[in-house]
mmCIF file of C-alpha atoms in Angstrom:
data_model
loop_
_atom_site.group_PDB
_atom_site.id
_atom_site.type_symbol
_atom_site.label_atom_id
_atom_site.label_comp_id
_atom_site.label_asym_id
_atom_site.label_seq_id
_atom_site.Cartn_x
_atom_site.Cartn_y
_atom_site.Cartn_z
ATOM 1 C CA UNK A 1 8.569 6.926 -14.144
ATOM 2 C CA UNK A 2 11.913 8.422 -12.605
ATOM 3 C CA UNK A 3 12.222 9.810 -9.279
ATOM 4 C CA UNK A 4 14.563 11.897 -7.790
ATOM 5 C CA UNK A 5 15.679 11.591 -4.297
ATOM 6 C CA UNK A 6 18.236 14.346 -2.613
ATOM 7 C CA UNK A 7 20.332 12.072 -0.657
ATOM 8 C CA UNK A 8 21.794 15.155 1.636
ATOM 9 C CA UNK A 9 20.739 17.850 4.179
ATOM 10 C CA UNK A 10 19.279 15.234 6.543
ATOM 11 C CA UNK A 11 20.871 13.560 9.826
ATOM 12 C CA UNK A 12 21.251 10.030 8.019
ATOM 13 C CA UNK A 13 21.869 10.001 4.314
ATOM 14 C CA UNK A 14 22.777 6.256 4.903
ATOM 15 C CA UNK A 15 19.443 5.782 5.733
ATOM 16 C CA UNK A 16 17.776 7.925 2.700
ATOM 17 C CA UNK A 17 20.005 5.980 0.125
ATOM 18 C CA UNK A 18 19.208 2.302 1.876
ATOM 19 C CA UNK A 19 15.463 3.395 1.674
ATOM 20 C CA UNK A 20 15.745 4.413 -1.837
ATOM 21 C CA UNK A 21 17.296 0.674 -2.737
ATOM 22 C CA UNK A 22 14.668 -0.913 -0.631
ATOM 23 C CA UNK A 23 11.741 1.012 -3.190
ATOM 24 C CA UNK A 24 13.885 0.136 -5.880
ATOM 25 C CA UNK A 25 13.618 -3.217 -5.507
ATOM 26 C CA UNK A 26 10.016 -3.289 -4.343
ATOM 27 C CA UNK A 27 8.972 -1.012 -7.398
ATOM 28 C CA UNK A 28 10.000 -2.665 -10.649
ATOM 29 C CA UNK A 29 8.346 0.039 -12.871
ATOM 30 C CA UNK A 30 10.397 2.964 -11.780
ATOM 31 C CA UNK A 31 14.038 4.763 -12.113
ATOM 32 C CA UNK A 32 15.521 6.315 -9.261
ATOM 33 C CA UNK A 33 17.815 9.378 -9.117
ATOM 34 C CA UNK A 34 20.382 9.949 -6.177
ATOM 35 C CA UNK A 35 20.994 13.503 -6.252
ATOM 36 C CA UNK A 36 24.664 14.015 -3.901
ATOM 37 C CA UNK A 37 28.236 13.937 -3.531
ATOM 38 C CA UNK A 38 29.048 10.702 -6.163
ATOM 39 C CA UNK A 39 31.559 9.571 -3.818
ATOM 40 C CA UNK A 40 29.680 9.211 -0.644
ATOM 41 C CA UNK A 41 26.613 7.559 -2.494
ATOM 42 C CA UNK A 42 28.899 4.636 -3.981
ATOM 43 C CA UNK A 43 30.220 4.193 -0.297
ATOM 44 C CA UNK A 44 26.880 3.621 0.729
ATOM 45 C CA UNK A 45 25.698 1.916 -2.308
ATOM 46 C CA UNK A 46 28.468 -0.799 -1.347
ATOM 47 C CA UNK A 47 26.973 -4.001 -0.537
ATOM 48 C CA UNK A 48 23.523 -3.517 -1.467
ATOM 49 C CA UNK A 49 21.677 -5.647 -4.165
ATOM 50 C CA UNK A 50 19.514 -3.748 -6.569
ATOM 51 C CA UNK A 51 19.208 -3.289 -10.641
ATOM 52 C CA UNK A 52 21.649 -1.023 -11.688
ATOM 53 C CA UNK A 53 20.107 -0.269 -15.009
ATOM 54 C CA UNK A 54 17.300 1.369 -12.939
ATOM 55 C CA UNK A 55 19.682 3.474 -10.815
ATOM 56 C CA UNK A 56 21.153 7.022 -11.759
ATOM 57 C CA UNK A 57 23.505 9.326 -9.752
ATOM 58 C CA UNK A 58 23.242 13.028 -10.300
ATOM 59 C CA UNK A 59 26.251 14.447 -9.059
ATOM 60 C CA UNK A 60 26.705 17.198 -6.770
ATOM 61 C CA UNK A 61 29.229 19.131 -4.710
ATOM 62 C CA UNK A 62 27.392 20.921 -2.276
ATOM 63 C CA UNK A 63 24.813 20.316 -0.079
ATOM 64 C CA UNK A 64 22.222 23.154 1.772
ATOM 65 C CA UNK A 65 21.832 22.465 5.724
ATOM 66 C CA UNK A 66 19.484 23.817 8.201
ATOM 67 C CA UNK A 67 21.581 26.451 9.090
ATOM 68 C CA UNK A 68 21.819 28.224 5.719
ATOM 69 C CA UNK A 69 19.180 30.898 4.667
ATOM 70 C CA UNK A 70 16.663 29.221 2.571
ATOM 71 C CA UNK A 71 15.909 31.393 -0.551
ATOM 72 C CA UNK A 72 19.696 32.208 -0.606
ATOM 73 C CA UNK A 73 20.634 28.836 -0.361
ATOM 74 C CA UNK A 74 18.881 27.892 -3.474
ATOM 75 C CA UNK A 75 19.786 31.234 -5.537
ATOM 76 C CA UNK A 76 23.680 30.786 -4.517
ATOM 77 C CA UNK A 77 24.470 26.652 -3.822
ATOM 78 C CA UNK A 78 23.944 25.928 -7.509
ATOM 79 C CA UNK A 79 25.586 22.837 -7.218
ATOM 80 C CA UNK A 80 23.895 21.281 -4.182
ATOM 81 C CA UNK A 81 21.942 18.618 -4.576
ATOM 82 C CA UNK A 82 18.461 19.746 -3.838
ATOM 83 C CA UNK A 83 19.223 22.568 -6.438
ATOM 84 C CA UNK A 84 20.399 20.179 -9.118
ATOM 85 C CA UNK A 85 17.348 17.898 -7.990
ATOM 86 C CA UNK A 86 14.977 20.450 -8.467
ATOM 87 C CA UNK A 87 16.668 21.704 -11.939
ATOM 88 C CA UNK A 88 16.799 17.920 -13.153
ATOM 89 C CA UNK A 89 12.912 17.500 -11.634
ATOM 90 C CA UNK A 90 11.557 21.003 -13.694
ATOM 91 C CA UNK A 91 13.655 20.108 -16.944
ATOM 92 C CA UNK A 92 13.089 16.626 -17.180
ATOM 93 C CA UNK A 93 9.840 15.205 -18.242
ATOM 94 C CA UNK A 94 10.108 11.723 -17.520
ATOM 95 C CA UNK A 95 10.857 12.704 -13.942
ATOM 96 C CA UNK A 96 7.724 12.862 -11.838
ATOM 97 C CA UNK A 97 8.880 13.952 -8.471
ATOM 98 C CA UNK A 98 11.463 14.752 -5.802
ATOM 99 C CA UNK A 99 12.159 13.318 -2.297
ATOM 100 C CA UNK A 100 14.078 15.089 0.185
ATOM 101 C CA UNK A 101 15.058 14.847 3.948
ATOM 102 C CA UNK A 102 16.751 18.285 3.519
ATOM 103 C CA UNK A 103 15.957 22.012 5.226
ATOM 104 C CA UNK A 104 11.993 22.151 5.348
ATOM 105 C CA UNK A 105 12.487 25.746 4.540
ATOM 106 C CA UNK A 106 14.688 25.217 1.234
ATOM 107 C CA UNK A 107 12.698 22.399 0.157
ATOM 108 C CA UNK A 108 9.718 24.943 -0.059
ATOM 109 C CA UNK A 109 11.991 27.739 -1.512
ATOM 110 C CA UNK A 110 12.917 25.464 -3.889
ATOM 111 C CA UNK A 111 9.280 24.307 -4.627
ATOM 112 C CA UNK A 112 8.330 27.841 -4.965
ATOM 113 C CA UNK A 113 11.095 29.253 -7.006
ATOM 114 C CA UNK A 114 12.268 26.295 -9.484
ATOM 115 C CA UNK A 115 9.051 24.561 -9.926
ATOM 116 C CA UNK A 116 6.088 26.797 -9.724
ATOM 117 C CA UNK A 117 2.394 26.610 -8.945
ATOM 118 C CA UNK A 118 -0.194 24.754 -10.787
ATOM 119 C CA UNK A 119 -2.569 27.006 -12.299
ATOM 120 C CA UNK A 120 -5.609 28.399 -10.047
ATOM 121 C CA UNK A 121 -3.570 27.563 -6.952
ATOM 122 C CA UNK A 122 -3.182 30.318 -4.687
ATOM 123 C CA UNK A 123 -0.601 28.946 -2.503
ATOM 124 C CA UNK A 124 1.316 25.416 -2.349
ATOM 125 C CA UNK A 125 0.578 23.964 1.186
ATOM 126 C CA UNK A 126 2.523 21.341 3.171
ATOM 127 C CA UNK A 127 0.566 18.209 4.635
ATOM 128 C CA UNK A 128 1.576 15.568 6.823
ATOM 129 C CA UNK A 129 0.362 12.230 7.066
ATOM 130 C CA UNK A 130 -0.808 11.237 10.323
ATOM 131 C CA UNK A 131 -1.835 7.828 11.878
ATOM 132 C CA UNK A 132 -5.152 7.789 13.117
ATOM 133 C CA UNK A 133 -6.442 5.447 16.011
ATOM 134 C CA UNK A 134 -8.835 3.523 13.707
ATOM 135 C CA UNK A 135 -5.956 2.395 11.667
ATOM 136 C CA UNK A 136 -6.733 5.077 8.553
ATOM 137 C CA UNK A 137 -4.415 8.042 7.971
ATOM 138 C CA UNK A 138 -5.419 11.756 8.064
ATOM 139 C CA UNK A 139 -3.598 14.750 6.149
ATOM 140 C CA UNK A 140 -3.183 17.818 8.002
ATOM 141 C CA UNK A 141 -2.806 20.830 5.551
ATOM 142 C CA UNK A 142 -0.893 23.321 5.894
ATOM 143 C CA UNK A 143 1.751 22.543 8.428
ATOM 144 C CA UNK A 144 3.783 25.233 8.226
ATOM 145 C CA UNK A 145 4.488 26.543 4.428
ATOM 146 C CA UNK A 146 2.118 29.366 4.956
ATOM 147 C CA UNK A 147 1.794 31.039 8.346
ATOM 148 C CA UNK A 148 -0.686 33.661 7.647
ATOM 149 C CA UNK A 149 -3.244 32.892 5.011
ATOM 150 C CA UNK A 150 -6.580 33.912 3.860
ATOM 151 C CA UNK A 151 -9.911 31.950 3.490
ATOM 152 C CA UNK A 152 -9.519 31.157 -0.269
ATOM 153 C CA UNK A 153 -5.893 29.722 0.493
ATOM 154 C CA UNK A 154 -7.698 27.246 2.981
ATOM 155 C CA UNK A 155 -10.164 26.365 0.728
ATOM 156 C CA UNK A 156 -7.577 25.517 -1.820
ATOM 157 C CA UNK A 157 -5.945 23.447 0.877
ATOM 158 C CA UNK A 158 -9.078 21.663 1.181
ATOM 159 C CA UNK A 159 -9.575 20.787 -2.556
ATOM 160 C CA UNK A 160 -5.731 19.576 -3.062
ATOM 161 C CA UNK A 161 -5.605 17.600 0.183
ATOM 162 C CA UNK A 162 -8.940 15.791 -0.907
ATOM 163 C CA UNK A 163 -7.433 15.036 -4.138
ATOM 164 C CA UNK A 164 -4.518 13.522 -2.687
ATOM 165 C CA UNK A 165 -6.239 11.227 -0.288
ATOM 166 C CA UNK A 166 -8.388 9.990 -2.876
ATOM 167 C CA UNK A 167 -5.311 9.412 -4.718
ATOM 168 C CA UNK A 168 -2.799 7.858 -2.802
ATOM 169 C CA UNK A 169 -4.926 6.722 0.115
ATOM 170 C CA UNK A 170 -7.879 5.714 -1.932
ATOM 171 C CA UNK A 171 -10.478 7.462 0.164
ATOM 172 C CA UNK A 172 -13.613 8.005 -2.041
ATOM 173 C CA UNK A 173 -15.016 10.877 -0.160
ATOM 174 C CA UNK A 174 -12.450 12.353 1.961
ATOM 175 C CA UNK A 175 -14.344 14.134 5.097
ATOM 176 C CA UNK A 176 -12.759 17.508 5.340
ATOM 177 C CA UNK A 177 -12.833 19.494 8.849
ATOM 178 C CA UNK A 178 -11.676 22.836 9.795
ATOM 179 C CA UNK A 179 -9.165 23.085 12.856
ATOM 180 C CA UNK A 180 -10.914 25.254 15.382
ATOM 181 C CA UNK A 181 -11.013 25.855 18.989
ATOM 182 C CA UNK A 182 -14.252 24.387 19.173
ATOM 183 C CA UNK A 183 -16.893 22.160 17.275
ATOM 184 C CA UNK A 184 -19.522 24.601 16.913
ATOM 185 C CA UNK A 185 -20.154 26.576 13.705
ATOM 186 C CA UNK A 186 -19.903 30.330 15.179
ATOM 187 C CA UNK A 187 -16.465 29.057 16.771
ATOM 188 C CA UNK A 188 -13.121 30.415 15.766
ATOM 189 C CA UNK A 189 -11.072 33.539 14.773
ATOM 190 C CA UNK A 190 -12.217 35.945 12.011
ATOM 191 C CA UNK A 191 -10.096 33.506 9.522
ATOM 192 C CA UNK A 192 -11.973 30.529 10.496
ATOM 193 C CA UNK A 193 -15.654 32.263 10.936
ATOM 194 C CA UNK A 194 -14.763 33.836 7.206
ATOM 195 C CA UNK A 195 -13.668 29.826 5.678
ATOM 196 C CA UNK A 196 -16.639 27.708 7.409
ATOM 197 C CA UNK A 197 -19.358 29.326 5.134
ATOM 198 C CA UNK A 198 -17.467 28.961 2.212
ATOM 199 C CA UNK A 199 -16.190 25.427 2.601
ATOM 200 C CA UNK A 200 -19.726 24.381 2.993
ATOM 201 C CA UNK A 201 -20.673 25.921 -0.200
ATOM 202 C CA UNK A 202 -18.128 23.638 -2.083
ATOM 203 C CA UNK A 203 -19.608 20.737 -3.776
ATOM 204 C CA UNK A 204 -16.244 19.172 -4.353
ATOM 205 C CA UNK A 205 -15.579 19.287 -0.929
ATOM 206 C CA UNK A 206 -17.058 16.984 1.797
ATOM 207 C CA UNK A 207 -16.866 19.511 4.413
ATOM 208 C CA UNK A 208 -17.981 18.317 7.832
ATOM 209 C CA UNK A 209 -17.251 21.038 10.108
ATOM 210 C CA UNK A 210 -15.315 22.282 12.460
ATOM 211 C CA UNK A 211 -13.009 19.938 14.620
ATOM 212 C CA UNK A 212 -10.684 20.717 17.758
ATOM 213 C CA UNK A 213 -6.980 19.664 17.878
ATOM 214 C CA UNK A 214 -7.722 16.879 20.081
ATOM 215 C CA UNK A 215 -9.542 14.742 17.432
ATOM 216 C CA UNK A 216 -6.851 15.056 14.918
ATOM 217 C CA UNK A 217 -5.803 11.704 15.174
ATOM 218 C CA UNK A 218 -9.482 10.302 15.959
ATOM 219 C CA UNK A 219 -9.945 8.705 12.818
ATOM 220 C CA UNK A 220 -13.291 10.879 12.346
ATOM 221 C CA UNK A 221 -11.623 13.073 9.688
ATOM 222 C CA UNK A 222 -9.356 12.360 6.313
ATOM 223 C CA UNK A 223 -8.388 16.100 5.861
ATOM 224 C CA UNK A 224 -7.791 18.844 8.552
ATOM 225 C CA UNK A 225 -7.478 22.102 7.072
ATOM 226 C CA UNK A 226 -5.530 24.695 9.064
ATOM 227 C CA UNK A 227 -3.352 28.034 7.990
ATOM 228 C CA UNK A 228 0.478 27.108 8.651
ATOM 229 C CA UNK A 229 0.996 28.577 11.867
ATOM 230 C CA UNK A 230 -2.116 26.432 13.592
ATOM 231 C CA UNK A 231 -1.594 23.365 11.750
ATOM 232 C CA UNK A 232 2.384 23.453 12.574
ATOM 233 C CA UNK A 233 1.404 23.937 16.398
ATOM 234 C CA UNK A 234 -1.068 21.244 16.122
ATOM 235 C CA UNK A 235 1.727 19.126 14.743
ATOM 236 C CA UNK A 236 4.015 19.458 17.209
ATOM 237 C CA UNK A 237 1.584 18.777 19.882
ATOM 238 C CA UNK A 238 0.580 15.262 18.503
ATOM 239 C CA UNK A 239 4.367 14.636 17.649
ATOM 240 C CA UNK A 240 5.190 15.716 21.327
ATOM 241 C CA UNK A 241 2.277 14.014 23.070
ATOM 242 C CA UNK A 242 3.195 10.823 21.526
ATOM 243 C CA UNK A 243 6.757 11.135 22.407
ATOM 244 C CA UNK A 244 5.575 11.914 25.962
ATOM 245 C CA UNK A 245 3.469 8.957 26.130
ATOM 246 C CA UNK A 246 6.086 6.447 24.828
ATOM 247 C CA UNK A 247 9.002 7.756 27.115
ATOM 248 C CA UNK A 248 6.702 7.415 30.019
ATOM 249 C CA UNK A 249 5.870 4.197 29.262
ATOM 250 C CA UNK A 250 9.637 2.979 28.775
ATOM 251 C CA UNK A 251 10.644 4.725 31.866
ATOM 252 C CA UNK A 252 7.256 2.805 33.715
ATOM 253 C CA UNK A 253 8.260 -0.518 32.398
ATOM 254 C CA UNK A 254 12.075 -0.246 33.498
ATOM 255 C CA UNK A 255 10.884 0.838 36.881
ATOM 256 C CA UNK A 256 10.349 -2.387 38.593
ATOM 257 C CA UNK A 257 10.764 -6.409 38.130
ATOM 258 C CA UNK A 258 7.044 -6.385 37.930
ATOM 259 C CA UNK A 259 6.355 -4.063 35.651
ATOM 260 C CA UNK A 260 9.134 -5.774 33.078
ATOM 261 C CA UNK A 261 6.998 -9.178 33.847
ATOM 262 C CA UNK A 262 3.998 -7.026 32.759
ATOM 263 C CA UNK A 263 5.263 -5.623 29.840
ATOM 264 C CA UNK A 264 6.335 -9.603 28.479
ATOM 265 C CA UNK A 265 2.661 -10.390 28.534
ATOM 266 C CA UNK A 266 1.693 -7.056 26.456
ATOM 267 C CA UNK A 267 4.539 -7.205 24.352
ATOM 268 C CA UNK A 268 2.353 -8.041 21.012
ATOM 269 C CA UNK A 269 -0.249 -4.681 22.179
ATOM 270 C CA UNK A 270 2.681 -2.583 22.370
ATOM 271 C CA UNK A 271 4.581 -3.599 19.519
ATOM 272 C CA UNK A 272 1.375 -2.656 17.637
ATOM 273 C CA UNK A 273 0.962 0.361 19.180
ATOM 274 C CA UNK A 274 4.504 1.348 18.313
ATOM 275 C CA UNK A 275 3.964 0.505 14.711
ATOM 276 C CA UNK A 276 0.588 2.304 14.589
ATOM 277 C CA UNK A 277 2.425 5.420 15.797
ATOM 278 C CA UNK A 278 5.416 5.110 13.729
ATOM 279 C CA UNK A 279 5.926 8.477 11.786
ATOM 280 C CA UNK A 280 8.244 7.103 9.540
ATOM 281 C CA UNK A 281 6.032 4.638 8.111
ATOM 282 C CA UNK A 282 3.676 7.051 7.061
ATOM 283 C CA UNK A 283 5.850 8.193 4.359
ATOM 284 C CA UNK A 284 6.284 12.107 3.879
ATOM 285 C CA UNK A 285 4.691 15.733 3.965
ATOM 286 C CA UNK A 286 3.487 16.342 0.705
ATOM 287 C CA UNK A 287 3.704 19.985 -0.871
ATOM 288 C CA UNK A 288 0.641 20.046 -3.129
ATOM 289 C CA UNK A 289 -0.097 23.268 -5.376
ATOM 290 C CA UNK A 290 3.164 22.625 -7.658
ATOM 291 C CA UNK A 291 3.642 21.629 -11.078
ATOM 292 C CA UNK A 292 5.159 18.510 -9.915
ATOM 293 C CA UNK A 293 5.299 16.530 -6.911
ATOM 294 C CA UNK A 294 7.665 17.291 -4.032
ATOM 295 C CA UNK A 295 7.843 15.166 -0.751
ATOM 296 C CA UNK A 296 9.515 16.123 2.416
ATOM 297 C CA UNK A 297 10.239 13.427 4.638
ATOM 298 C CA UNK A 298 11.830 14.282 8.203
ATOM 299 C CA UNK A 299 15.301 15.353 8.730
ATOM 300 C CA UNK A 300 16.057 11.971 11.189
ATOM 301 C CA UNK A 301 13.888 9.710 9.238
ATOM 302 C CA UNK A 302 14.811 6.017 8.900
ATOM 303 C CA UNK A 303 14.533 4.003 5.807
ATOM 304 C CA UNK A 304 11.237 2.980 5.466
ATOM 305 C CA UNK A 305 10.181 6.772 5.568
ATOM 306 C CA UNK A 306 11.995 6.962 2.310
ATOM 307 C CA UNK A 307 10.254 3.529 0.853
ATOM 308 C CA UNK A 308 6.825 5.661 1.919
ATOM 309 C CA UNK A 309 7.563 8.484 0.176
ATOM 310 C CA UNK A 310 8.490 6.657 -3.155
ATOM 311 C CA UNK A 311 5.308 5.110 -3.001
ATOM 312 C CA UNK A 312 3.749 8.758 -2.705
ATOM 313 C CA UNK A 313 5.031 10.034 -5.614
ATOM 314 C CA UNK A 314 4.296 7.048 -7.550
ATOM 315 C CA UNK A 315 0.609 7.054 -7.016
ATOM 316 C CA UNK A 316 0.323 10.592 -7.137
ATOM 317 C CA UNK A 317 1.824 10.231 -10.592
ATOM 318 C CA UNK A 318 -0.170 7.327 -11.763
ATOM 319 C CA UNK A 319 -3.237 9.128 -10.343
ATOM 320 C CA UNK A 320 -2.194 12.957 -12.132
ATOM 321 C CA UNK A 321 -3.018 14.663 -9.096
ATOM 322 C CA UNK A 322 -1.667 17.843 -10.983
ATOM 323 C CA UNK A 323 -4.983 17.723 -12.937
ATOM 324 C CA UNK A 324 -7.298 16.579 -10.127
ATOM 325 C CA UNK A 325 -6.357 19.505 -8.272
ATOM 326 C CA UNK A 326 -6.565 21.843 -11.321
ATOM 327 C CA UNK A 327 -9.996 20.265 -12.211
ATOM 328 C CA UNK A 328 -10.959 20.916 -8.625
ATOM 329 C CA UNK A 329 -10.472 24.455 -8.464
ATOM 330 C CA UNK A 330 -12.147 24.836 -11.955
ATOM 331 C CA UNK A 331 -15.247 23.314 -10.530
ATOM 332 C CA UNK A 332 -15.453 25.751 -7.369
ATOM 333 C CA UNK A 333 -18.154 27.836 -7.626
ATOM 334 C CA UNK A 334 -17.901 31.769 -7.608
ATOM 335 C CA UNK A 335 -17.419 32.184 -3.944
ATOM 336 C CA UNK A 336 -17.174 35.842 -2.169
ATOM 337 C CA UNK A 337 -13.408 35.396 -0.664
ATOM 338 C CA UNK A 338 -13.492 39.169 0.659
ATOM 339 C CA UNK A 339 -11.715 39.500 3.842
#
């Protein structure tokens, strides 16, 4: 099993390489392909211990930055690490997935343009895996790939996300909720109101109703479905909220001698909280609905995020998530998706 890692495009390529090597040492049945500038990659590999027979470098001379226009960059920067990685992913049957910390727009554009959609998928969607208060995980889909959606798109998101949670997280019957401004059945905008009854009719989806954004990390849901606009707002709000809490807590601890003493007694509790809220430990956001697997890790990710992303790709390949999604969509009843 081969997995490509796009080294460039993110803030810390050395962390990407470090994470890739850690994953290579942990997963003995995979081969990793590092796409990027060969001289720089070799420099970052210096001092790291790994099985060289299971590591390949895909030389690139360019990289796509966040300031590049995504679709233009995919078309014109043919020697960039991301484009070369996508070409290899498409052409090599042994390569099962791609991981990138680069521009989200470019990763999405490359997936749509180079890999293409699975049969029956109306639109691929991007879903980050978030930690919950109960120690589990929740998949939010979509989080930005499709700003404007139709009910059929949201129903497809539910099928794809459910397949992922079963494959990677081992959740047998994922609880699926629809992001809304209230939990009552009649709440929501026109899009949500049109989607609600359709999800209720889908036997392959364990739909549990509407969910307010404040319950996203409650642990009561395994999948939360939304259009890319609302999903991205919810995601950024959660990230901002976590950052605010942790920053306020740090400032409070530093504010007085007694606060520092109290923090010593709560060291274990604080460490556990940090680990549970660490987005790097969750891997990356999965781009579901493509013919092959793509995982987008945060641009400022640590090595642990890349390790998690490699595990995500491996599990999805072992489960054959593409077939699971295709079968799930084929089992959908003939619903009225008229707007």
